[in-house]
Coordinates of C-alpha atoms in Angstrom, one line a residue:
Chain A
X21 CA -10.9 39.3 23.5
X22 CA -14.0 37.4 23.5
X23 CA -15.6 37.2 19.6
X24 CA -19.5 36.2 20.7
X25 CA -20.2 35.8 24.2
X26 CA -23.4 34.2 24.9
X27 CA -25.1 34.5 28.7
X28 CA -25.6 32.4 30.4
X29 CA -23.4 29.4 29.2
X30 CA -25.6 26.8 31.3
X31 CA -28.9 27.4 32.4
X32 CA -31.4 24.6 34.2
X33 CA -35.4 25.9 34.5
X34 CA -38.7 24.2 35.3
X35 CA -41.5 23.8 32.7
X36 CA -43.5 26.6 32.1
X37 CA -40.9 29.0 32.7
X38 CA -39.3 32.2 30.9
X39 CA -36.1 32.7 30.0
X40 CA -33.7 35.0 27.9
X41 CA -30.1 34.3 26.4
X42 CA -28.5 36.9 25.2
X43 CA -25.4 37.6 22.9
X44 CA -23.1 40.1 22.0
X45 CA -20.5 40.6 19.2
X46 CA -17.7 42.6 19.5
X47 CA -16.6 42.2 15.8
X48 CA -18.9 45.2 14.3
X49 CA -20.7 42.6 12.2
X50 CA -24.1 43.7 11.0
X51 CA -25.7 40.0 10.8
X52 CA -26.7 37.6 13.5
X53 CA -28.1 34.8 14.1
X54 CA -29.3 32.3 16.4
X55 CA -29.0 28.4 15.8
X56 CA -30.9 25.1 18.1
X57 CA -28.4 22.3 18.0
X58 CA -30.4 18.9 19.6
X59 CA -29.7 16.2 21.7
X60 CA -28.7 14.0 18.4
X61 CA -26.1 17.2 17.8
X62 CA -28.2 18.4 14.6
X63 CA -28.1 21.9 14.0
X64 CA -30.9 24.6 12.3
X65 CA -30.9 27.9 11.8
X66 CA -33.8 29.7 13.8
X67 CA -33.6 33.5 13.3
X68 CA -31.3 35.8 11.8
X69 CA -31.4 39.5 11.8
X70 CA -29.0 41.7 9.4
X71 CA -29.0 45.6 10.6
X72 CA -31.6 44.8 13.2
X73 CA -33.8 43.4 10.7
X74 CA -35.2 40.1 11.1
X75 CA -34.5 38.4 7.6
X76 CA -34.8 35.1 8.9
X77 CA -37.6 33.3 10.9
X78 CA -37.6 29.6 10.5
X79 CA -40.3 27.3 11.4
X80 CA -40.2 28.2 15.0
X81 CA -42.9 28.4 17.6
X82 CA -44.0 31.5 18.3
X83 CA -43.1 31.1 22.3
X84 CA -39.6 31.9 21.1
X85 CA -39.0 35.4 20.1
X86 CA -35.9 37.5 19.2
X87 CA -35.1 41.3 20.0
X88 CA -32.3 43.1 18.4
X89 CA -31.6 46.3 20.4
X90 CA -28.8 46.9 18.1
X91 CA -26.4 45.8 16.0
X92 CA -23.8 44.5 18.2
X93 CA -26.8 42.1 20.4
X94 CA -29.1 39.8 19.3
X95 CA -31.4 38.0 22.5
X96 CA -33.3 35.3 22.5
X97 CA -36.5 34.9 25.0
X98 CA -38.5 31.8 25.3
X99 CA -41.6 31.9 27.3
X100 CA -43.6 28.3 28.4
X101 CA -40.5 26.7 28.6
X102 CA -41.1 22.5 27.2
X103 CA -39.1 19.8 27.9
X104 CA -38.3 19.9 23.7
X105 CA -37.0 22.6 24.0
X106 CA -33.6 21.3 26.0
X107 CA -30.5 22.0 23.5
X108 CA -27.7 24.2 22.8
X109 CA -28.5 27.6 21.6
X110 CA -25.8 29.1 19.9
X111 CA -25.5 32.1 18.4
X112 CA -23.0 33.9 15.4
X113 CA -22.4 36.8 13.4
X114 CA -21.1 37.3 9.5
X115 CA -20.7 40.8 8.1
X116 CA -22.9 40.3 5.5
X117 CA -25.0 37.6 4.7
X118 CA -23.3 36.1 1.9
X119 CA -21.3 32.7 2.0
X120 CA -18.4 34.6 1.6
X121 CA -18.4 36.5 5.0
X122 CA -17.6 33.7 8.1
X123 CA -20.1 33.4 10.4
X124 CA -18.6 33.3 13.8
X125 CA -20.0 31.2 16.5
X126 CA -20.5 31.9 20.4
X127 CA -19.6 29.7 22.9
X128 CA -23.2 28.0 22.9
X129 CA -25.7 27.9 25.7
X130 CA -27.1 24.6 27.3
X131 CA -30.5 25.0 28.0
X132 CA -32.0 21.9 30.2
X133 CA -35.7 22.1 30.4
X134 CA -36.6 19.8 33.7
Chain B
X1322 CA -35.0 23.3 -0.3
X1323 CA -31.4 22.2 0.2
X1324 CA -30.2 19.0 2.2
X1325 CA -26.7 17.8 3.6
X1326 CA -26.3 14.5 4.4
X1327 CA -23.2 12.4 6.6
X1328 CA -23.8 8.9 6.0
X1329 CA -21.1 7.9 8.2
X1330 CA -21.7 8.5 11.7
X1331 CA -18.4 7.9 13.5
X1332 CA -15.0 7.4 12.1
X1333 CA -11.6 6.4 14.1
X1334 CA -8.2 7.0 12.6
X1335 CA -4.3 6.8 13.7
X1336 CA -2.6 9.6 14.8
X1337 CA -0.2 10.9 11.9
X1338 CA -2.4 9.2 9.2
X1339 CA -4.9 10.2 7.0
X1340 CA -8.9 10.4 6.8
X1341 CA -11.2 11.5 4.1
X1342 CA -15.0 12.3 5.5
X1343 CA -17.4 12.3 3.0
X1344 CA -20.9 14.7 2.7
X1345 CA -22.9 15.2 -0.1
X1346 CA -25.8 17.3 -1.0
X1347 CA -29.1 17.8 -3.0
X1348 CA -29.6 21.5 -4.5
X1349 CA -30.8 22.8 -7.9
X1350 CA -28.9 25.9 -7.3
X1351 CA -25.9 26.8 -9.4
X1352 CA -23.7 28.5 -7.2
X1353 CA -23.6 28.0 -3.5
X1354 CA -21.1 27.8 -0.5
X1355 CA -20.0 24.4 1.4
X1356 CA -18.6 24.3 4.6
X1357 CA -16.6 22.2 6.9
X1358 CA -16.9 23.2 10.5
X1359 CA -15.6 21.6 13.6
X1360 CA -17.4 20.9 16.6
X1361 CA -14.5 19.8 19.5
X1362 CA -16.2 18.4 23.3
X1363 CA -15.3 22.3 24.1
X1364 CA -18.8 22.5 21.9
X1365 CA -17.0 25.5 19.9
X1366 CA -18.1 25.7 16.0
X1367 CA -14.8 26.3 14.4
X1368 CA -14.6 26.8 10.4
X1369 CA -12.5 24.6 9.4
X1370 CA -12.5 25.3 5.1
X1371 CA -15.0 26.7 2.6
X1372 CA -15.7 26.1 -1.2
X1373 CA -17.4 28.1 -3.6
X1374 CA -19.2 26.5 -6.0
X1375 CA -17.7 28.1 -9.0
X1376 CA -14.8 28.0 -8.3
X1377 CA -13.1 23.7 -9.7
X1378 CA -10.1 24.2 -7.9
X1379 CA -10.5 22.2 -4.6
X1380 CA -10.0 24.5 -1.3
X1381 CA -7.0 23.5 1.1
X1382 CA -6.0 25.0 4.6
X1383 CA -3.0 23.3 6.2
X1384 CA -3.5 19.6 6.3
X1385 CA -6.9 20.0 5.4
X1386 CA -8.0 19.7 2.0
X1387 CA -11.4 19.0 0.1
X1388 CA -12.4 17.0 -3.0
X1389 CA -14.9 19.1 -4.6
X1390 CA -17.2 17.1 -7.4
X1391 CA -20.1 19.1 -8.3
X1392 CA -21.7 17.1 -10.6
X1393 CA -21.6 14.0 -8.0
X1394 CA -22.9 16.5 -5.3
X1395 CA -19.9 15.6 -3.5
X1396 CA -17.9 17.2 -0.6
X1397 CA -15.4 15.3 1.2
X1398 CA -12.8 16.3 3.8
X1399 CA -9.4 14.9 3.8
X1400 CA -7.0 15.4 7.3
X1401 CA -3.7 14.8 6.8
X1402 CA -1.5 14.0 9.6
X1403 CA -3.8 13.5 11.7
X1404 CA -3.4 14.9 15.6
X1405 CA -5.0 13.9 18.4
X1406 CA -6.6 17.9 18.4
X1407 CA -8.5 16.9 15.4
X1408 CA -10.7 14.7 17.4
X1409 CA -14.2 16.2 17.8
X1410 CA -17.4 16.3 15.2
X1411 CA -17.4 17.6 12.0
X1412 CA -20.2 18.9 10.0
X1413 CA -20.7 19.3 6.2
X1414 CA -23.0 22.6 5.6
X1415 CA -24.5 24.2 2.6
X1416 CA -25.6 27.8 2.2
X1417 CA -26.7 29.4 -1.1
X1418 CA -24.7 32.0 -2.6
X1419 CA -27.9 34.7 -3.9
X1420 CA -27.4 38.2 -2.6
X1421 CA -30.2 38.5 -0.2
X1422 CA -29.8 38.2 3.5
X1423 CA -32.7 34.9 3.4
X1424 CA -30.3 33.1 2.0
X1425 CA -27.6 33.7 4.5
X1426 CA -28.6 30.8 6.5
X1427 CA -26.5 27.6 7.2
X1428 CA -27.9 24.3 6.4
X1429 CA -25.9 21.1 8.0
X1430 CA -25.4 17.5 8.4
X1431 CA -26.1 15.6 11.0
X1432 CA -22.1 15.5 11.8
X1433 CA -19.7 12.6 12.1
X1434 CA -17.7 12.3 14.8
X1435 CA -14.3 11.8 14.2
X1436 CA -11.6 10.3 17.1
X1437 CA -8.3 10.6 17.0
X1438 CA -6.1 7.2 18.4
X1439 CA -2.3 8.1 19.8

């Protein structure tokens, strides 16, 4: 059984676009987050909602934009799609947001801004 | 603000033999959580260990092991027996260990990728 699926797993658009990922958990975890890893591999933390709560909104333009419907789903939706913002998207999901609780990953999602 | 730094971008290393990776990092907090995680070409994150900050006694997991020195700000990973499914990057991360969900977030090196020789 799949941990955290992400959808899609590729996903090639033109400039200017919109686009969603989503990702589901099937753990019952009440913390999620979503995570940019660049074209040099570095990885940041973006946003991160605990019981559909946003607690955490790094320095992120505001074209990006999170939606938690529920616990168990945490999308992400870009709008004016740059060429910057080609990477992997991955999300995870902890129960609880202590250092204590493993945060799972998802398979990741390749976005390739063209 | 925390940072997590991999000096050493690549490293090679003999199947069956042993490699140490090294990370350290700058916080003024006094307890905290490090991470190793495992990025294989699948592009999976994989936890490989975790350390608590309080806690001397270094963490181990199989052939993985870490060497813990707090006051150094040091956190390096030792493979033993090293197998060709170890190749893939590796990346040292930080996250504070406060009770509020802010400071559930993940802060990581840049990686070192690590390859495996039969």
């Amino acid at each position: 059984d799949t941990a955290v699926s992400q959808t899609p797993k590729y996903l090639v658009t033109q400039m200017g676009n919109d686009k969603s990922i989503k990702c589901e958990q099937n753990l019952g975890h009440d913390t999620m987050y979503w995570y940019k890893q660049d074209s040099k591999k570095f990885l940041k933390i973006m946003f991160s909602y605990n019981n559909k709560e946003l607690i955490i909104n790094e320095t992120v333009p505001n074209r990006f934009s999170p939606k938690s419907p529920d616990k168990a789903h945490l999308n992400l939706h870009i709008n004016s799609l740059e060429l910057g913002d080609s990477a992997v998207y991955f999300c995870a999901s902890s129960q609880g947001t202590s250092g204590y609780n493993e945060q799972f990953f998802g398979p990741g999602t390749r976005l390739t801004v063209l | 603000a925390q940072t997590v730094t991999q000096s050493q971008p690549e490293m090679s290393v003999q199947e069956a033999e042993t490699v140490t990776l090294s990370c350290t990092y700058d916080t003024s907090e006094n307890n905290y959580y490090l991470f190793w995680y495992k990025q294989p070409p699948s592009r999976q994150m994989i936890l490989v260990i975790r350390q608590e900050a309080y806690k001397q006694q270094n963490a181990t997991e199989n052939r993985f092991s870490v060497n813990f020195q707090k006051a150094a700000k040091s956190f390096s990973l030792k493979i033993s027996d090293s197998q060709l499914g170890d190749t893939a990057m590796y990346f040292c991360a930080f996250m504070k260990s406060r009770f509020t969900g802010a400071n559930s977030k993940l802060t990581f090196g840049k990686g070192i990728t690590l390859s495996v020789r039969p």
